XYZ file of C-alpha atoms in Angstrom:
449
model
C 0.000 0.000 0.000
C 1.623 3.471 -0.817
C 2.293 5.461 1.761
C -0.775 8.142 0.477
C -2.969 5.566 0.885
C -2.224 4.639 3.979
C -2.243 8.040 4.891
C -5.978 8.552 3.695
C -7.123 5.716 5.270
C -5.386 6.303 8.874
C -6.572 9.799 8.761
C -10.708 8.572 8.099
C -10.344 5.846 9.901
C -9.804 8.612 13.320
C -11.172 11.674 11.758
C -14.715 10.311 11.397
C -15.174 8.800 14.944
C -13.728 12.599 16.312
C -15.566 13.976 14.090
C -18.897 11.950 15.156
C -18.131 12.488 18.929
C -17.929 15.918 18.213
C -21.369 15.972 16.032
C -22.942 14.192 19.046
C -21.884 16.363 21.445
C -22.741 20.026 19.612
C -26.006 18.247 18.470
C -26.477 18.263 22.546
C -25.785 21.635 22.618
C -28.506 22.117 20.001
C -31.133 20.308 21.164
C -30.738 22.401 24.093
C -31.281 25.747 22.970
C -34.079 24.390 20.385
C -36.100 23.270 23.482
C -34.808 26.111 25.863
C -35.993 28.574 22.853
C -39.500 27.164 22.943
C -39.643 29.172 26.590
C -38.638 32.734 25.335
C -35.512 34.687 24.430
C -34.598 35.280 28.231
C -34.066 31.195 28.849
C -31.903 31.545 25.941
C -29.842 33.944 26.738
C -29.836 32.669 30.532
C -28.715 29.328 29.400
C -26.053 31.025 27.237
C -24.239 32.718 29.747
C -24.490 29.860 32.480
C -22.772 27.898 29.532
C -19.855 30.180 29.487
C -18.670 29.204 32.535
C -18.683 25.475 31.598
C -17.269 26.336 28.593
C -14.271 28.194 30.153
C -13.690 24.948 31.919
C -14.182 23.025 29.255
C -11.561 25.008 27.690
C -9.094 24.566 30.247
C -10.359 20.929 30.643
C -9.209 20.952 26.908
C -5.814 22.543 27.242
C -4.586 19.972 30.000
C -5.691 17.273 27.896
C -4.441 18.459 24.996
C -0.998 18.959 26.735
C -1.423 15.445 28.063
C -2.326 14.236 24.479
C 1.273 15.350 23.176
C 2.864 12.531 25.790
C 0.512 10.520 25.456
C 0.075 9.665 21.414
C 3.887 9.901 21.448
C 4.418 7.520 24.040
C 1.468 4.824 22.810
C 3.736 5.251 19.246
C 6.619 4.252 21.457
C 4.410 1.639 22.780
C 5.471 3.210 26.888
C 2.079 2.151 28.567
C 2.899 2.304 31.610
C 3.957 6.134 31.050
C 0.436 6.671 29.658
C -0.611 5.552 32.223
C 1.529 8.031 34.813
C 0.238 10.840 32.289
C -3.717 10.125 33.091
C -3.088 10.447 36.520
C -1.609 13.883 36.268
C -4.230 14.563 34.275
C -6.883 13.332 36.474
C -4.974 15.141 39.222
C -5.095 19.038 37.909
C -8.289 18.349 35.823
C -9.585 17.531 38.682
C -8.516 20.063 40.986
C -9.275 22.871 38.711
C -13.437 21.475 38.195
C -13.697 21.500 41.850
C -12.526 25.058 42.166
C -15.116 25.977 39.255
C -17.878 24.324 41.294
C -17.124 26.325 44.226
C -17.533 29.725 42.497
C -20.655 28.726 40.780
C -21.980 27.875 43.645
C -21.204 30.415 45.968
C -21.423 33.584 42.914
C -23.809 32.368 40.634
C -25.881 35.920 40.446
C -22.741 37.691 39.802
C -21.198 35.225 37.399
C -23.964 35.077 35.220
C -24.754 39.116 35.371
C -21.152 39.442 33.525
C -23.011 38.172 30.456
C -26.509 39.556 30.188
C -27.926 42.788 32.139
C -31.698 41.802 32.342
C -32.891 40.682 35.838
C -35.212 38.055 35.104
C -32.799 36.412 33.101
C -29.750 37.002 35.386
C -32.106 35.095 37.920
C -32.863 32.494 35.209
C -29.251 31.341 34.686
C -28.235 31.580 38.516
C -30.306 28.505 38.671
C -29.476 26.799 35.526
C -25.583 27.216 36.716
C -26.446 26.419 40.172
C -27.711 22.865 39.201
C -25.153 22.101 36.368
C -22.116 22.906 38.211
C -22.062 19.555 40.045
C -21.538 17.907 36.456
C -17.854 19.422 36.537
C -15.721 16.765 38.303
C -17.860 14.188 36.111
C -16.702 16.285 33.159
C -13.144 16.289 34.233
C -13.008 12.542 34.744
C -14.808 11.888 31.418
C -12.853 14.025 29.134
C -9.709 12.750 30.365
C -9.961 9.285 29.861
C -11.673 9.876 27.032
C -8.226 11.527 25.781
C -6.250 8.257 26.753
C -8.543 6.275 24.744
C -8.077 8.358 21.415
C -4.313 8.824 21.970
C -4.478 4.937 21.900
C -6.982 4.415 18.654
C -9.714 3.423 20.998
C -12.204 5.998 19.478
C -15.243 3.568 19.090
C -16.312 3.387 23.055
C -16.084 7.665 23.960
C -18.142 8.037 20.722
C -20.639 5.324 21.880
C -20.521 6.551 25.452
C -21.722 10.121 23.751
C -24.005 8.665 21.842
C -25.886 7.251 24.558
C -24.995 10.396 26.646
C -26.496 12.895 23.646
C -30.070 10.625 23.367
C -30.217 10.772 27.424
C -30.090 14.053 27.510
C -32.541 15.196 24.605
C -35.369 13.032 26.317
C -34.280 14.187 29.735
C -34.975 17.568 28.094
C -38.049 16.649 26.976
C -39.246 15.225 29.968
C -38.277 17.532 32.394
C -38.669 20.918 30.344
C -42.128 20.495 29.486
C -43.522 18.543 32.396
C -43.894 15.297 29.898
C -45.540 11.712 31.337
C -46.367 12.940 34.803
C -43.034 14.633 35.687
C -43.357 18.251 36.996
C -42.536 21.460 34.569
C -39.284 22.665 35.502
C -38.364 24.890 32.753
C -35.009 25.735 32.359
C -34.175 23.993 35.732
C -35.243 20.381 33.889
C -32.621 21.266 31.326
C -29.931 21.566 33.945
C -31.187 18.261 35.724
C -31.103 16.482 32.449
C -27.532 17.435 31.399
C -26.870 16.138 34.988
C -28.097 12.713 34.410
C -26.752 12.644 31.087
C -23.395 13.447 31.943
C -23.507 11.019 35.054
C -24.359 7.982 32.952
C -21.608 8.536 30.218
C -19.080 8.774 32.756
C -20.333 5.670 34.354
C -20.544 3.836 30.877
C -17.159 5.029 30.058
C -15.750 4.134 33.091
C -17.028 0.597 32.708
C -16.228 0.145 29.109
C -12.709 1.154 29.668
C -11.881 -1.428 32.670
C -13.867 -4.538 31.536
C -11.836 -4.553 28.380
C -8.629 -3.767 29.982
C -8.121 -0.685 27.522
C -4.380 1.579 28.057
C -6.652 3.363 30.157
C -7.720 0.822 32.924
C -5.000 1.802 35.485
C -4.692 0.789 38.918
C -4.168 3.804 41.962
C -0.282 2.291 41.801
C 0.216 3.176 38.233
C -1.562 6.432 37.863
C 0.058 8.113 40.569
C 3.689 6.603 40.659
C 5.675 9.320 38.537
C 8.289 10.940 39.872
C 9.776 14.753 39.660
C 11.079 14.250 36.517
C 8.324 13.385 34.889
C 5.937 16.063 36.713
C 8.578 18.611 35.582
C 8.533 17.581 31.832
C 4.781 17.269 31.711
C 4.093 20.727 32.914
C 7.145 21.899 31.172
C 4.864 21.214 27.741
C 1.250 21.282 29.209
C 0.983 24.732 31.133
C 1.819 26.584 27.936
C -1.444 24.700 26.601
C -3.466 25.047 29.558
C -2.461 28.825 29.877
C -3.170 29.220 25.721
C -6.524 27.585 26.249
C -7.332 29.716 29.311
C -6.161 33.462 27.521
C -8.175 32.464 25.037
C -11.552 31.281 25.967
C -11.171 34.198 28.583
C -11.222 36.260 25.844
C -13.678 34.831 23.949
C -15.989 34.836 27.036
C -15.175 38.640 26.709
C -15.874 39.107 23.594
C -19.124 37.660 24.085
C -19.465 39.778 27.285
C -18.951 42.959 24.835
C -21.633 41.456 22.169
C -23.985 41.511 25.127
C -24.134 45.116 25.405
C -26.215 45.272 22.020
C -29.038 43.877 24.168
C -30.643 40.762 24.793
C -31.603 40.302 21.469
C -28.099 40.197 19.886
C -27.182 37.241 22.852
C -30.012 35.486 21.931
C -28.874 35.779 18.292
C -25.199 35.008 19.007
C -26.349 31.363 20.954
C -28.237 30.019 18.345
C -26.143 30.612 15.535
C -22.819 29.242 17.734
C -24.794 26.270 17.941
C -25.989 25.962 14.446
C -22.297 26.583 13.059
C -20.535 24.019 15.586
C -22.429 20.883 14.057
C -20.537 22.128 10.905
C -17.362 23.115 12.499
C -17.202 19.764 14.271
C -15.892 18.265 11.331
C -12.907 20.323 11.601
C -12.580 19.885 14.695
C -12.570 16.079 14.631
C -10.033 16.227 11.338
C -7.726 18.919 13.641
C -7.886 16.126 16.569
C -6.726 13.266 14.315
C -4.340 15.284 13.219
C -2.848 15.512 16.585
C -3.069 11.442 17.512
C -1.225 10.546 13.570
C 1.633 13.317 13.655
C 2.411 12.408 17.791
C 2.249 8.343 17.085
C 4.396 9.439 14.029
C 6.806 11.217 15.657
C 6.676 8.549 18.760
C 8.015 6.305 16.425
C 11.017 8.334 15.634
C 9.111 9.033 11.721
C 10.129 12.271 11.987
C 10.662 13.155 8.024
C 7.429 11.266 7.586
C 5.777 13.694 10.353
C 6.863 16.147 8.147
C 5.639 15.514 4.815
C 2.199 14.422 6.767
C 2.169 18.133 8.394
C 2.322 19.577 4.886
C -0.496 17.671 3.426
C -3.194 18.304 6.663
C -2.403 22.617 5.900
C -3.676 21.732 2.415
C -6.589 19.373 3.264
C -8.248 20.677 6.652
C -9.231 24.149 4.971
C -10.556 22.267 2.060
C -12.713 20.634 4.729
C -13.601 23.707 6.276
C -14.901 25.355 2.965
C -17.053 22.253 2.077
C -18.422 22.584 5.502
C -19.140 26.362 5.313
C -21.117 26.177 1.664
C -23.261 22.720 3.447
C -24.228 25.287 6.605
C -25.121 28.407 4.420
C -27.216 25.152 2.329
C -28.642 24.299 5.685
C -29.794 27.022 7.244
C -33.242 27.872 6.189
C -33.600 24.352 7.769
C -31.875 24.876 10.745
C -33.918 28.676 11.981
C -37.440 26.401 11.393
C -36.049 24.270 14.735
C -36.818 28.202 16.514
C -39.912 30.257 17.379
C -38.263 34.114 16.821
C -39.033 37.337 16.630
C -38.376 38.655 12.810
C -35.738 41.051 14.108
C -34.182 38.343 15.936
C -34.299 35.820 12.922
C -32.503 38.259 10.847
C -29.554 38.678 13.609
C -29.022 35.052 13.664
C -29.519 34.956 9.973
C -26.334 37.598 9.789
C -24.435 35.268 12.439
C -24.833 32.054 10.685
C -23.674 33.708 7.532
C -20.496 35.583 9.222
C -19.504 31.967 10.827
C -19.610 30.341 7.703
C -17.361 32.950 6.339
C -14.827 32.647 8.975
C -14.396 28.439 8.907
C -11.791 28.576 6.196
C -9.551 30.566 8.752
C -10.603 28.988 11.470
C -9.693 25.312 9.869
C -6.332 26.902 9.077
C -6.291 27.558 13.234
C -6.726 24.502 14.108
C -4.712 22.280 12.554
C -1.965 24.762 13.272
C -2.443 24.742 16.625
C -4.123 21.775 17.823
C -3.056 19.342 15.190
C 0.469 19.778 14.026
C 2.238 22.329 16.514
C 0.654 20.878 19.660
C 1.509 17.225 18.285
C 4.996 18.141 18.229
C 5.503 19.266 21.858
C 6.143 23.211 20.095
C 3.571 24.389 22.557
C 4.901 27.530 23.850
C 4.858 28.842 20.071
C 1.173 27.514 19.722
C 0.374 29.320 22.718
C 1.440 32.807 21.599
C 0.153 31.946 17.918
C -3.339 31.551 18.999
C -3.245 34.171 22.354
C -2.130 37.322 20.898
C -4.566 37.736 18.391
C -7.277 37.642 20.359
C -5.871 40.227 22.838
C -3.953 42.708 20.514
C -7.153 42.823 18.310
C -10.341 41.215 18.853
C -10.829 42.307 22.121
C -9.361 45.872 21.798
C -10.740 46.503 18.710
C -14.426 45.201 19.096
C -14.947 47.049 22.482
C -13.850 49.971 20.501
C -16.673 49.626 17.477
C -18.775 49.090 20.082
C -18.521 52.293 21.661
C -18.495 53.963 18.282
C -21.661 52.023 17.388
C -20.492 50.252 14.845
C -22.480 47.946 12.672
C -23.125 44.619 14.418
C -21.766 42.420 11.826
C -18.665 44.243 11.775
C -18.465 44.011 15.930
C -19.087 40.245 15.175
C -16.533 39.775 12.948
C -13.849 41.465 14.575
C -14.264 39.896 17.531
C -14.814 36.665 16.464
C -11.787 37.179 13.433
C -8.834 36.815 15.205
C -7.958 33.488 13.278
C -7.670 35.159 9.947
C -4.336 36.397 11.108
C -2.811 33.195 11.958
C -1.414 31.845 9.174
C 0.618 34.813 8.543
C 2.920 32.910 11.442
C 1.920 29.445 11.727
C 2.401 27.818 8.249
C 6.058 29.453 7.793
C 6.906 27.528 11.326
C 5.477 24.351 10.189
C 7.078 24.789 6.745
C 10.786 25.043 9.154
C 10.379 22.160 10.831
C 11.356 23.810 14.327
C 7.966 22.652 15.815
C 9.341 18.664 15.889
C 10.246 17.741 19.076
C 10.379 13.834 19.992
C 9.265 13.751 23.487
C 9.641 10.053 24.227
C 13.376 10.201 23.344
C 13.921 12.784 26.063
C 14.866 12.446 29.948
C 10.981 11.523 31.606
């Protein structure tokens, strides 16, 4: 078999289980605000801004275990198990940590979290409860998403995407059920959403959990081998992953305030923003499960020492992921009629989302370029303090700055919204001339850990 062949096959062989985890997981996210919308514009934008706080430590969530994932895929190309192995642990350990901490402040300033996003009081009141309930689904998160990284780092991709499959069709009829008082059970409103993604979340860790150990997968680890690494090892594993966890945290921090900016156009632009974020990520997912396969085939590559082959690979994902990301842009501008007759809107809130759905699709071609970059080849090769500044200083130097400024001017809202949400256009300019130099390879396995 030629070695392009191979190459085609590896990468859809990974890229469509991401890719369907991914799909599964934004179509939650959709099914959400679809039923949430069916209560008024004020649940929606409640639930919106109690989801930025999950999302920031989701984010961060992401950024350890995409730190994790560069020892990890190199070591399972290297075939070091047991060092996977030390790697979950850590992982467990500050994932952990860091969702317990979130839960804390959720619970204690819920009112004041959520009244960083929206200004209205009913619906500041709204999402203190809907954040009040779903913060105990953190540590479940935490636990979840990081074995869920061991299990792709090792080619197990069928189990998390089954696991989120059963997760995704728990939580739609828990929705259901428990939004709109269905077979007996009270109406809860926006509080049964909360208790659904609570039960949802609870049984996919569960599932996972059981999957994982009763077919002795690389991540069934005893107490012994998760926690037995030394200094060493701790020092080279946050040597490589606090750059990541750091990137991730700048920049959903200021995406959070970018959002935090859109919100002072009113309710109505919020409401706008949500559902056409949700729309455009069962598109974007695509890219985002190519970018992720990206990361396992270039870190197994370079595990095994390949590194001229991690090269040439590198090279070929720049060419192919924004090809993806075009496709996926013309199939969600195809879509979208479709997609607005899920939601009961006002017509001047039909035609904001209309204008956001279009302004997304324009901006997946850069934002495909962004992540396979970042998360795919950079990341993949341990270059993470380059990938951090590559994807940080855009969004600070001139999304944020120069949205809140537009805003004050009264600029058009498109033009806010594309500003703020443009900052990828800018980094190619940097990243492909660093993948193109080869400085980003770094074989992790072969050093001192």
């Amino acid at each position: 078999m030629s070695e392009r062949k191979q190459f085609i096959q590896q990468f859809l062989r990974l890229s469509l289980p991401f890719s369907l985890q991914f799909l599964l997981a934004s179509a939650v996210n959709l099914a959400d605000v679809v039923m949430i919308g069916q209560l008024g514009e004020k649940q929606i934008a409640a639930a919106g801004a109690a989801n930025q706080i999950f999302f920031l430590l989701t984010i961060v969530q992401f950024g350890i275990g995409s730190g994790a994932s560069v020892f990890m895929a190199q070591f399972w190309g290297a075939r070091r198990i047991a060092d996977m192995k030390k790697t979950l642990g850590l992982v467990y350990m500050l994932s952990g940590l860091i969702s317990i901490l979130f839960t804390l402040v959720s619970l204690l300033f819920s009112n004041q979290l959520i009244s960083f996003y929206i200004h209205d009081g009913e619906a500041i009141h709204l999402g203190a409860q809907y954040l009040s309930i779903v913060c105990w689904t953190y540590l479940m998160t935490a636990i979840t998403t990081s074995l869920a990284t061991m299990c792709r780092c090792s080619n197990e991709v069928f189990l998390p995407t089954l696991t989120s499959l059963l997760s995704m069709a728990t939580n739609i009829i828990g929705n259901a059920i428990l939004i709109f008082g269905l077979f007996g059970f009270p109406k809860l409103g926006l509080a049964g959403a909360a208790i659904a993604t609570f039960i949802a979340r609870l049984l996919e860790l569960c599932c996972l959990l059981f999957g994982v150990y009763r077919t002795k997968m690389a991540g069934a680890a005893r107490l012994s081998e998760l926690f037995s690494f030394h200094k060493d090892f701790v020092y080279q594993f946050l040597k490589k992953t606090l750059p990541v966890v750091f990137n991730e945290g700048a920049w959903s921090l200021g995406t959070t305030i970018g959002l935090a900016i859109i919100g002072l156009l009113g309710t109505e632009v919020v409401a706008s923003t949500q559902i056409a974020s949700a729309i455009a990520q069962i598109g974007f997912v695509f890219v985002r499960g190519a970018g992720n396969s990206v990361s396992v085939m270039l870190g197994n590559t370079i595990g095994e020492n390949h590194i001229e082959k991690a090269l040439r690979d590198s090279k070929r994902f720049l060419a192919l992921l924004p090809f993806i990301g075009l496709i996926v842009s013309l199939l969600l501008l195809w879509a979208m009629p479709l997609a607005l007759k899920l939601y009961h809107l006002s017509s001047q809130t039909e035609q904001l989302t209309v204008l956001m759905i279009q302004l997304n699709a324009l901006l997946f071609i850069p934002k495909s370029f962004s992540v396979v970059l970042i998360v795919g080849i950079l990341r993949s090769g341990g270059d993470t303090n380059y990938a951090c500044l590559l994807d940080v200083l855009p969004v600070w130097l001139f999304s944020i700055p120069i949205g809140y400024a537009l805003v004050t001017l009264q600029a058009p809202v498109w033009l806010i919204f594309l500003v703020i949400n443009g900052e990828d256009i800018l980094k190619p300019i940097w990243g492909i001339p660093r993948v193109f130099s080869g400085k980003w390879l770094h074989n992790l396995v072969h050093e001192r850990i």
